CSV table of C-alpha atoms in Angstrom, one decimal:
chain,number,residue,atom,x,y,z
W,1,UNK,CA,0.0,0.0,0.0
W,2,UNK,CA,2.7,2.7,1.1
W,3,UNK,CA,4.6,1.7,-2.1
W,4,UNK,CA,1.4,2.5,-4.3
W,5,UNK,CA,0.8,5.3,-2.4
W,6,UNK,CA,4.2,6.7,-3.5
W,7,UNK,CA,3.8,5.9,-6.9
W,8,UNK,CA,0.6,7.4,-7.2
W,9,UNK,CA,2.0,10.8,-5.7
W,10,UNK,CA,5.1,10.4,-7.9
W,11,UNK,CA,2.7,9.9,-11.4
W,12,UNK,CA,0.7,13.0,-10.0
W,13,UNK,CA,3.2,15.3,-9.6
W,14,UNK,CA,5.2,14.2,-13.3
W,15,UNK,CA,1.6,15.1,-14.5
W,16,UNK,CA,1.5,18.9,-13.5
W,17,UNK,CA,4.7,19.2,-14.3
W,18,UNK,CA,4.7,19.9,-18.2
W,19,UNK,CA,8.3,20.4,-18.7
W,20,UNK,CA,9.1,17.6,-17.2
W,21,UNK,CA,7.1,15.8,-19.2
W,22,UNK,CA,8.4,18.1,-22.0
W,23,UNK,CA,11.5,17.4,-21.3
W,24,UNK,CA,11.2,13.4,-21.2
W,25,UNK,CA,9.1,12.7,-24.5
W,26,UNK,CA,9.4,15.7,-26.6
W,27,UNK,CA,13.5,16.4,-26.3
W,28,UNK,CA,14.7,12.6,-27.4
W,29,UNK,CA,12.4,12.8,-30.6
W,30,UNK,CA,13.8,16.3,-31.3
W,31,UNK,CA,17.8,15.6,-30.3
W,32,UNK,CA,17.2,11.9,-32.1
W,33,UNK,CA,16.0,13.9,-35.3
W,34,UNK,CA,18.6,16.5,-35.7
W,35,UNK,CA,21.0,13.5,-35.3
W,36,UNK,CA,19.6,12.1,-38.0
W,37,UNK,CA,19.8,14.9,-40.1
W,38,UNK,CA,23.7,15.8,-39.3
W,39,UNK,CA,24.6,12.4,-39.6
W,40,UNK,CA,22.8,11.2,-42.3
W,41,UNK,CA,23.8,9.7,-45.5
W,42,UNK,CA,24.3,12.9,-47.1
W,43,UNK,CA,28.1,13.6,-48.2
W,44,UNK,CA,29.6,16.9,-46.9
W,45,UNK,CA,29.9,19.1,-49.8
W,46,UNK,CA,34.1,19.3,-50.8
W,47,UNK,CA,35.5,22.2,-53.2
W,48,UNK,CA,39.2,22.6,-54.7
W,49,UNK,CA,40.0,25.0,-57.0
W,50,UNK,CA,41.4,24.3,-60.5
W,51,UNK,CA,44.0,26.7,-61.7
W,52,UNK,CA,45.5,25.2,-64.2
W,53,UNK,CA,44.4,21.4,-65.2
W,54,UNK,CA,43.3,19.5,-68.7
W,55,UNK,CA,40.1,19.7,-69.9
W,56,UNK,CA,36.8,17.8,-68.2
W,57,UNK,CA,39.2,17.5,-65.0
W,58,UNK,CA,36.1,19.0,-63.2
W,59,UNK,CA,34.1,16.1,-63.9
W,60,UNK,CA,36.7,13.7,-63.0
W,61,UNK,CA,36.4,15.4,-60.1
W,62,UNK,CA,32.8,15.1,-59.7
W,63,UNK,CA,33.0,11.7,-59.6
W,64,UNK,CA,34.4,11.4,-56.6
W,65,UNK,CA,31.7,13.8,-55.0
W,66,UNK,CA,34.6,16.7,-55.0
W,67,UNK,CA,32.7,19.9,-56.7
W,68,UNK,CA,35.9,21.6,-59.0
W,69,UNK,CA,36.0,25.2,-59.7
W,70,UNK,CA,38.2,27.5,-61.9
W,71,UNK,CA,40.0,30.0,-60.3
W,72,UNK,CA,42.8,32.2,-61.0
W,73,UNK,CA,46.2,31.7,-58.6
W,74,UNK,CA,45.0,34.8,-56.8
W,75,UNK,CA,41.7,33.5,-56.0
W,76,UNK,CA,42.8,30.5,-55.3
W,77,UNK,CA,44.5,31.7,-52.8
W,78,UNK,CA,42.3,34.3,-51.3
W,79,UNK,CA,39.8,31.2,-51.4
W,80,UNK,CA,41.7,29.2,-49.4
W,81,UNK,CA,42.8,31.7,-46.9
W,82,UNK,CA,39.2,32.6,-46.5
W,83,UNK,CA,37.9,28.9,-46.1
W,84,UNK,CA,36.1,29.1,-49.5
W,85,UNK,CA,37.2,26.1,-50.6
W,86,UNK,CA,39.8,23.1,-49.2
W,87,UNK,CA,42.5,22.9,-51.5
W,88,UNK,CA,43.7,23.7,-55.2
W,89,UNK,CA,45.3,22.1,-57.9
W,90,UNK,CA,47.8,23.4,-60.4
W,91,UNK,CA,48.9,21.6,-63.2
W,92,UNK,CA,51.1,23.1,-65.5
W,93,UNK,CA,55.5,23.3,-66.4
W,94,UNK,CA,55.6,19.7,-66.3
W,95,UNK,CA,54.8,19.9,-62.0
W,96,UNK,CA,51.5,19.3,-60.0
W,97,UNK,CA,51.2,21.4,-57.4
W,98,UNK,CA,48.1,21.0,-54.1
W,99,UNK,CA,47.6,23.6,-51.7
W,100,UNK,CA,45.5,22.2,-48.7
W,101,UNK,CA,43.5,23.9,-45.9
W,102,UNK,CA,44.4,21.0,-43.4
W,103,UNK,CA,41.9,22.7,-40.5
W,104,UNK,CA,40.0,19.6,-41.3
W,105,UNK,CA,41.8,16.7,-42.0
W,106,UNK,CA,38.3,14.9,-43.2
W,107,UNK,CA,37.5,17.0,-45.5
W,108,UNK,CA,41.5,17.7,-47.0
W,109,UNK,CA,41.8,13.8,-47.5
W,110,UNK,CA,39.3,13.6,-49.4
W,111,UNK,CA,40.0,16.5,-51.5
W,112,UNK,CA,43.6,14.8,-51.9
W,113,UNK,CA,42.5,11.7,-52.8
W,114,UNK,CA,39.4,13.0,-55.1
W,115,UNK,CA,42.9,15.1,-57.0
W,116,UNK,CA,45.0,12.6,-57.3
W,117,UNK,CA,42.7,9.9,-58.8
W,118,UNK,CA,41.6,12.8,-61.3
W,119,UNK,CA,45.1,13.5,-62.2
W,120,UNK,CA,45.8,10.0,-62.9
W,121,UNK,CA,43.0,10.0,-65.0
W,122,UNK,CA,43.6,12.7,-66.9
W,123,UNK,CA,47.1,12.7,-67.3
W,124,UNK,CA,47.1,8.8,-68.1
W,125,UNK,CA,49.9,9.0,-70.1
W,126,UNK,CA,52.2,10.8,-67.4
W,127,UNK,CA,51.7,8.2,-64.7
W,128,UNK,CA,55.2,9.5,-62.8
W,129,UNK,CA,53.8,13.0,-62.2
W,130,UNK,CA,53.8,13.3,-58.4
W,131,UNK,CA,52.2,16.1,-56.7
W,132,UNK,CA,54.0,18.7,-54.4
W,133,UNK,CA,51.4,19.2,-51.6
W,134,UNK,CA,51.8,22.4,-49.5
W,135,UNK,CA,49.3,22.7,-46.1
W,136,UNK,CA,48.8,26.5,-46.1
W,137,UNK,CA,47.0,25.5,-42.9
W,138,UNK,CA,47.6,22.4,-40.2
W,139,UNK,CA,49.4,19.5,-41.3
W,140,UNK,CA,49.8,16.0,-42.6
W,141,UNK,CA,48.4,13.5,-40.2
W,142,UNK,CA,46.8,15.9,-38.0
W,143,UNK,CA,46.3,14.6,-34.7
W,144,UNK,CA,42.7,13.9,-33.9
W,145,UNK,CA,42.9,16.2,-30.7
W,146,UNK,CA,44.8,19.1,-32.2
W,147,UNK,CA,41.6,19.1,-34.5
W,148,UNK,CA,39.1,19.2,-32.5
W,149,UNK,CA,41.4,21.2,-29.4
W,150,UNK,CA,40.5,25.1,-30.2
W,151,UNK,CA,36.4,23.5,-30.5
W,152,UNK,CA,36.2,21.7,-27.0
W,153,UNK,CA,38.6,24.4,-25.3
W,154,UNK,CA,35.6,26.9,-26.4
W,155,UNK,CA,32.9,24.5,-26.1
W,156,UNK,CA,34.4,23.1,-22.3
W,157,UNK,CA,34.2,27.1,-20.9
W,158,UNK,CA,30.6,27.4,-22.4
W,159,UNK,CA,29.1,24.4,-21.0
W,160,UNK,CA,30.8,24.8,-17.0
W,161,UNK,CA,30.0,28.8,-17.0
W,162,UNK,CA,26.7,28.3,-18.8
W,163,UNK,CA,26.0,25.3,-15.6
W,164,UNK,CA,27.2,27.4,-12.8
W,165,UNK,CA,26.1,30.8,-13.3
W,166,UNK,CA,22.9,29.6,-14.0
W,167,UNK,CA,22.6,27.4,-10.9
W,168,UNK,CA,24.3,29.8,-8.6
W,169,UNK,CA,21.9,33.2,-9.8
W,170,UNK,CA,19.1,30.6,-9.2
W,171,UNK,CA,19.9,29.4,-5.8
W,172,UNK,CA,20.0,33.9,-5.3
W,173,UNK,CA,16.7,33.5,-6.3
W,174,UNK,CA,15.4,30.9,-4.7
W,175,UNK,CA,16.8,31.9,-1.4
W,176,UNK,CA,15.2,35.6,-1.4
W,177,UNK,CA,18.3,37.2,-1.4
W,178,UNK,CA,17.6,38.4,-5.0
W,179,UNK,CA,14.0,38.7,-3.9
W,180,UNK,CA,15.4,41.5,-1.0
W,181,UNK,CA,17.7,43.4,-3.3
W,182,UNK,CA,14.5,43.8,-5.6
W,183,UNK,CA,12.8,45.5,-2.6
W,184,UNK,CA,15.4,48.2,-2.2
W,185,UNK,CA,15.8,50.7,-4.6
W,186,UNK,CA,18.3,48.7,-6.9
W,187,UNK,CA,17.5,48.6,-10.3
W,188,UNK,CA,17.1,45.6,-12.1
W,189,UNK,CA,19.9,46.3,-15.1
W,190,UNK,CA,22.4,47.0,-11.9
W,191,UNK,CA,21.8,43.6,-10.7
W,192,UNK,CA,22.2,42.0,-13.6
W,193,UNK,CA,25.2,44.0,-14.8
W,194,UNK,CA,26.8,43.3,-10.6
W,195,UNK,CA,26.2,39.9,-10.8
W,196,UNK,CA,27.7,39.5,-14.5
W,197,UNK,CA,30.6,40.7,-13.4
W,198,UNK,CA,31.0,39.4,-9.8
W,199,UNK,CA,31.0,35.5,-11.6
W,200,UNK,CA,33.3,37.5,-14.3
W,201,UNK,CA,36.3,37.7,-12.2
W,202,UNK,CA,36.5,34.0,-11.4
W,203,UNK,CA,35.4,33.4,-15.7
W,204,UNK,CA,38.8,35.5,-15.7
W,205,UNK,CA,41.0,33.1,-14.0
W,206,UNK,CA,39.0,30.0,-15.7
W,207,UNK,CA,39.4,31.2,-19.1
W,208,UNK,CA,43.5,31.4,-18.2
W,209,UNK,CA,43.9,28.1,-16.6
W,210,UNK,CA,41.7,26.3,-19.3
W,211,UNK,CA,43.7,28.0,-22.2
W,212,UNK,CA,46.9,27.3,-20.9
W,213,UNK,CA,46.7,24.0,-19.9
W,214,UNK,CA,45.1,23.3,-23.4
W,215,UNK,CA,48.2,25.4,-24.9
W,216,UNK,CA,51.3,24.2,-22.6
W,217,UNK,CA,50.4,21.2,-21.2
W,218,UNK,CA,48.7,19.2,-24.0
W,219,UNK,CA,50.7,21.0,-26.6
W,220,UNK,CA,47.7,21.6,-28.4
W,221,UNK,CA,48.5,23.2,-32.1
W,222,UNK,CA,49.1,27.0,-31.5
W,223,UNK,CA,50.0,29.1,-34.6
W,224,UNK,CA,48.4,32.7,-33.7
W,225,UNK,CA,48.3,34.3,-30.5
W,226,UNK,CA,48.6,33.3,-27.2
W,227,UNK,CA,46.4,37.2,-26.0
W,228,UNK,CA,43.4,36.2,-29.0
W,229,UNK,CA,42.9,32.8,-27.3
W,230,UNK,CA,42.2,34.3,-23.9
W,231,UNK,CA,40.5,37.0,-25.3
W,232,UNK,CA,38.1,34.6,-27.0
W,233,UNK,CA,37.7,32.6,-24.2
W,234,UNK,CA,37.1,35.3,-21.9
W,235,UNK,CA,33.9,36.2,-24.3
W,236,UNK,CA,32.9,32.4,-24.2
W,237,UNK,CA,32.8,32.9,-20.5
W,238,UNK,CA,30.7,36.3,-20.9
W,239,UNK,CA,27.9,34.7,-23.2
W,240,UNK,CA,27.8,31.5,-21.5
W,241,UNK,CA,26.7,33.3,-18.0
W,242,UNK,CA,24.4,36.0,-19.3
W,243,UNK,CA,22.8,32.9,-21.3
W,244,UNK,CA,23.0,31.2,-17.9
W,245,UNK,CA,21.4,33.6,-15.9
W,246,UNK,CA,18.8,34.2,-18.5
W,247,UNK,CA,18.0,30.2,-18.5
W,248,UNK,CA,17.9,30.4,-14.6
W,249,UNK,CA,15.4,33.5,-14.8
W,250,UNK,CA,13.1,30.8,-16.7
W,251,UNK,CA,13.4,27.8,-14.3
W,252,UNK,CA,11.6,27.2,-11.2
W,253,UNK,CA,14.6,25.0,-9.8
W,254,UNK,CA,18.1,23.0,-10.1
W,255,UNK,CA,15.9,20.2,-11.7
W,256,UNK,CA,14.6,22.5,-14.3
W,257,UNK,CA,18.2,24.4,-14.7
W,258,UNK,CA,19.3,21.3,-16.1
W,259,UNK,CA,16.6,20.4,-18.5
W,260,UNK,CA,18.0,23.5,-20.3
W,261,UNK,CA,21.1,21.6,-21.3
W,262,UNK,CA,19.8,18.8,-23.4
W,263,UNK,CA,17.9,21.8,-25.2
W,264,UNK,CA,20.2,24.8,-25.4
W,265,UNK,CA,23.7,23.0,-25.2
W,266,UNK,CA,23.3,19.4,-26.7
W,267,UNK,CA,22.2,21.4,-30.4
W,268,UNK,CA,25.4,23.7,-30.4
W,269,UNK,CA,27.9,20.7,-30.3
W,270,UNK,CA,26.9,19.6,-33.7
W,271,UNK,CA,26.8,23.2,-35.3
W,272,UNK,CA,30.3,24.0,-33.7
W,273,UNK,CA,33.0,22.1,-36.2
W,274,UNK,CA,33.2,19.2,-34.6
W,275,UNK,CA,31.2,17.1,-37.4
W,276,UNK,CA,30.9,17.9,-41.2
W,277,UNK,CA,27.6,19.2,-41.9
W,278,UNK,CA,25.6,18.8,-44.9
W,279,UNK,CA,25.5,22.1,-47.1
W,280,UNK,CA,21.7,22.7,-46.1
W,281,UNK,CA,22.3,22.2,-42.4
W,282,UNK,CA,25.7,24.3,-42.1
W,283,UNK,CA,23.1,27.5,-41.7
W,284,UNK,CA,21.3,26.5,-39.0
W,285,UNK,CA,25.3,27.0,-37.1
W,286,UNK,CA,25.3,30.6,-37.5
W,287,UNK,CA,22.4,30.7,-34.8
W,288,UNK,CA,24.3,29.2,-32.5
W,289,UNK,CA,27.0,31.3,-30.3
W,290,UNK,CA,29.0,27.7,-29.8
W,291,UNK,CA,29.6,28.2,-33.7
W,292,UNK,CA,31.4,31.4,-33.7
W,293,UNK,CA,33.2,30.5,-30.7
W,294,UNK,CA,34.6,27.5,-32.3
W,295,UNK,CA,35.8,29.3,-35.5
W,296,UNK,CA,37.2,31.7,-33.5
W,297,UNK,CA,39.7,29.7,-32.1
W,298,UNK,CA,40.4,27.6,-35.0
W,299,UNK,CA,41.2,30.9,-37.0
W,300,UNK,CA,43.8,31.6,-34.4
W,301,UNK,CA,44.6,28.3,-33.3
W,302,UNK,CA,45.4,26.6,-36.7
W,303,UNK,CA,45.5,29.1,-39.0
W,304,UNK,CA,47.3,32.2,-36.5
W,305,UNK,CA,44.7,34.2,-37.8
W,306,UNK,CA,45.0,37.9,-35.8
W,307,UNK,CA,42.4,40.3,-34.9
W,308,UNK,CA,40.9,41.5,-38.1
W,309,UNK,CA,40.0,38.1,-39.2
W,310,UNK,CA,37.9,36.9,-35.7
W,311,UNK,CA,36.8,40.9,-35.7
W,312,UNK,CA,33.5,39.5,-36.6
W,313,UNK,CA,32.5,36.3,-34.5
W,314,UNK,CA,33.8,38.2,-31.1
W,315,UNK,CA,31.5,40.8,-32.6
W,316,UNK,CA,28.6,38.5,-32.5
W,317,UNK,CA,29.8,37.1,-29.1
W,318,UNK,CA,29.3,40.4,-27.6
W,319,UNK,CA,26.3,41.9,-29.1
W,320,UNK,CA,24.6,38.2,-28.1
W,321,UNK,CA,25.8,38.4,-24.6
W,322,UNK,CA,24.2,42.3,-24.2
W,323,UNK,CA,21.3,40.8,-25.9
W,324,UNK,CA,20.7,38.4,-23.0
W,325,UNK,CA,21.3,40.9,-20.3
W,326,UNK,CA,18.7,42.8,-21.9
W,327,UNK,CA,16.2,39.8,-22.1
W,328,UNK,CA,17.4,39.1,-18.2
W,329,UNK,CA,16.8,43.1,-16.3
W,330,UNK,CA,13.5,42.6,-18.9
W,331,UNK,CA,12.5,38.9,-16.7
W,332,UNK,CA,13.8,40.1,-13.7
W,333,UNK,CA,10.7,42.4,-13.7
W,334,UNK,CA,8.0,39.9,-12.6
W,335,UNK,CA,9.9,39.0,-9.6
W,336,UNK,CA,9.6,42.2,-8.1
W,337,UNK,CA,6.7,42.2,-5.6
W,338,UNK,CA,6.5,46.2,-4.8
């Protein structure tokens, strides 16, 4: 009796809560179906640049799902440089020449493989033509880590700020101390601003350690600077606790804080680098802060890319992370009770 008696109360209780119940039937069908989507049959969409190859090379090419496009040397190097495309070919004075972005060592094997077996079809008759290969960025054999370092360095900071700050503001809440400070004359954009930076100074000292231990201990691949990858990181920090905060304003308790993850962090792993995308889903990424986070760091990271070239994803960063303190004084109205 006392058993059924508890499993009665349990079943009651699951059944007022909706986002529970949310939470347990609707989030594995929607995390199950964009799995399916990402990791679907569907080939990631390759391009190299021809410069200088014999005719119907392109389709040669094609055959090996690479897409070939004619480009100028310039171009072809501005392409590259600018993640356009993953390598190029040049054909001509009797040498074969590949350039290769080697960021993504899935994507620049095939390309070299889909080049080669074109070449050798094409040039049929000049079977002892090897190719020079030049990686503009990464290298040869790439290890698996350095690869994926710059993405889970960024994503690692996101997802322990993003947990904390959002159960330590709720525990604030839940305690009435944020409930007191909204009774005195405080304004609600001061509190959000105090409390953003009070969790700041220890985002400082985590965005440091993280980094260098990444850097210096693991030896993971540094090209650019050392400053850019703590500035970045430092941002990551920013975003992930005003997004914290913001998903704490929303949630009743601890249990609820952490129904946020399958939902608001689970989606940004797959848009953040670490898999290849189909063409049609890579769009969906630029919604996603994770995204411009991760090629943020891989700019610097593996390609020592300096300020001008991340200028625009630590733009986004920011303006995303005032955005949510906006949303947050705007939430924090409805808990004040004078």
């Amino acid at each position: 009796m006392r058993v059924r008696a508890l499993t009665f109360r349990i079943l009651n209780q699951l059944r007022h809560d909706r986002r529970t119940l949310a939470l347990m039937l609707v989030a594995p069908i929607f995390l199950l179906t964009l799995v399916y989507f990402i990791l679907g049959d569907t080939v990631p969409l390759v391009k190299v640049a021809v410069i200088n190859a014999p005719a119907g090379f392109e389709d040669k090419l094609e055959e090996h799902n690479v897409r070939g496009l004619r480009y100028s040397e310039s171009e072809a190097r501005r392409a590259l440089e600018q993640g356009e495309i993953i390598a190029s070919i040049d054909i001509s004075g009797g040498k074969s020449a590949i350039d290769v972005d080697g960021s993504n060592p899935t994507k620049a094997k095939a390309a070299l493989a889909a080049l080669e077996q074109a070449k050798n079809s094409a040039l049929s008759s000049r079977p002892d033509l090897k190719s020079e290969v030049n990686y503009v960025y990464g290298q040869e054999d790439l290890p698996t880590f350095d690869n994926f370092g710059a993405t889970l360095i960024g994503f690692i900071i996101f997802f322990f700020v993003f947990l904390v700050s959002g159960i330590s503001f709720l525990q604030e809440r839940t305690s009435g101390t944020l409930e007191k400070l909204l009774s005195t004359p405080v304004r609600r954009w001061e509190i959000v601003v105090g409390y953003v930076l009070g969790f700041g100074l220890f985002t400082v000292l985590q965005s440091f350690l993280i980094s260098w231990y990444c850097v210096y201990v693991l030896k993971v691949m540094m090209i650019g600077s050392f400053a850019l990858i703590l500035l970045i990181t430092l941002l990551t920090a920013m975003i992930a606790l005003t997004l914290g905060i913001l998903a704490s304003t929303l949630a009743n308790n601890e249990f609820q804080m952490i129904q946020f993850i399958p939902l608001i962090i689970v989606p940004q792993i797959f848009f953040s680098g670490l898999f290849d995308l189909p063409a049609g889903m890579e769009v969906v990424g630029y919604a996603m802060p994770l995204y411009y986070i991760a090629h943020a760091l891989t700019e610097v990271m593996i390609k020592g890319g300096g300020f001008a070239v991340i200028a625009w994803d630590l733009g986004i960063i920011l303006a995303c992370s005032v955005l949510f303190m906006m949303v947050n004084t705007l939430l924090l109205k409805k808990y004040r009770r004078i």
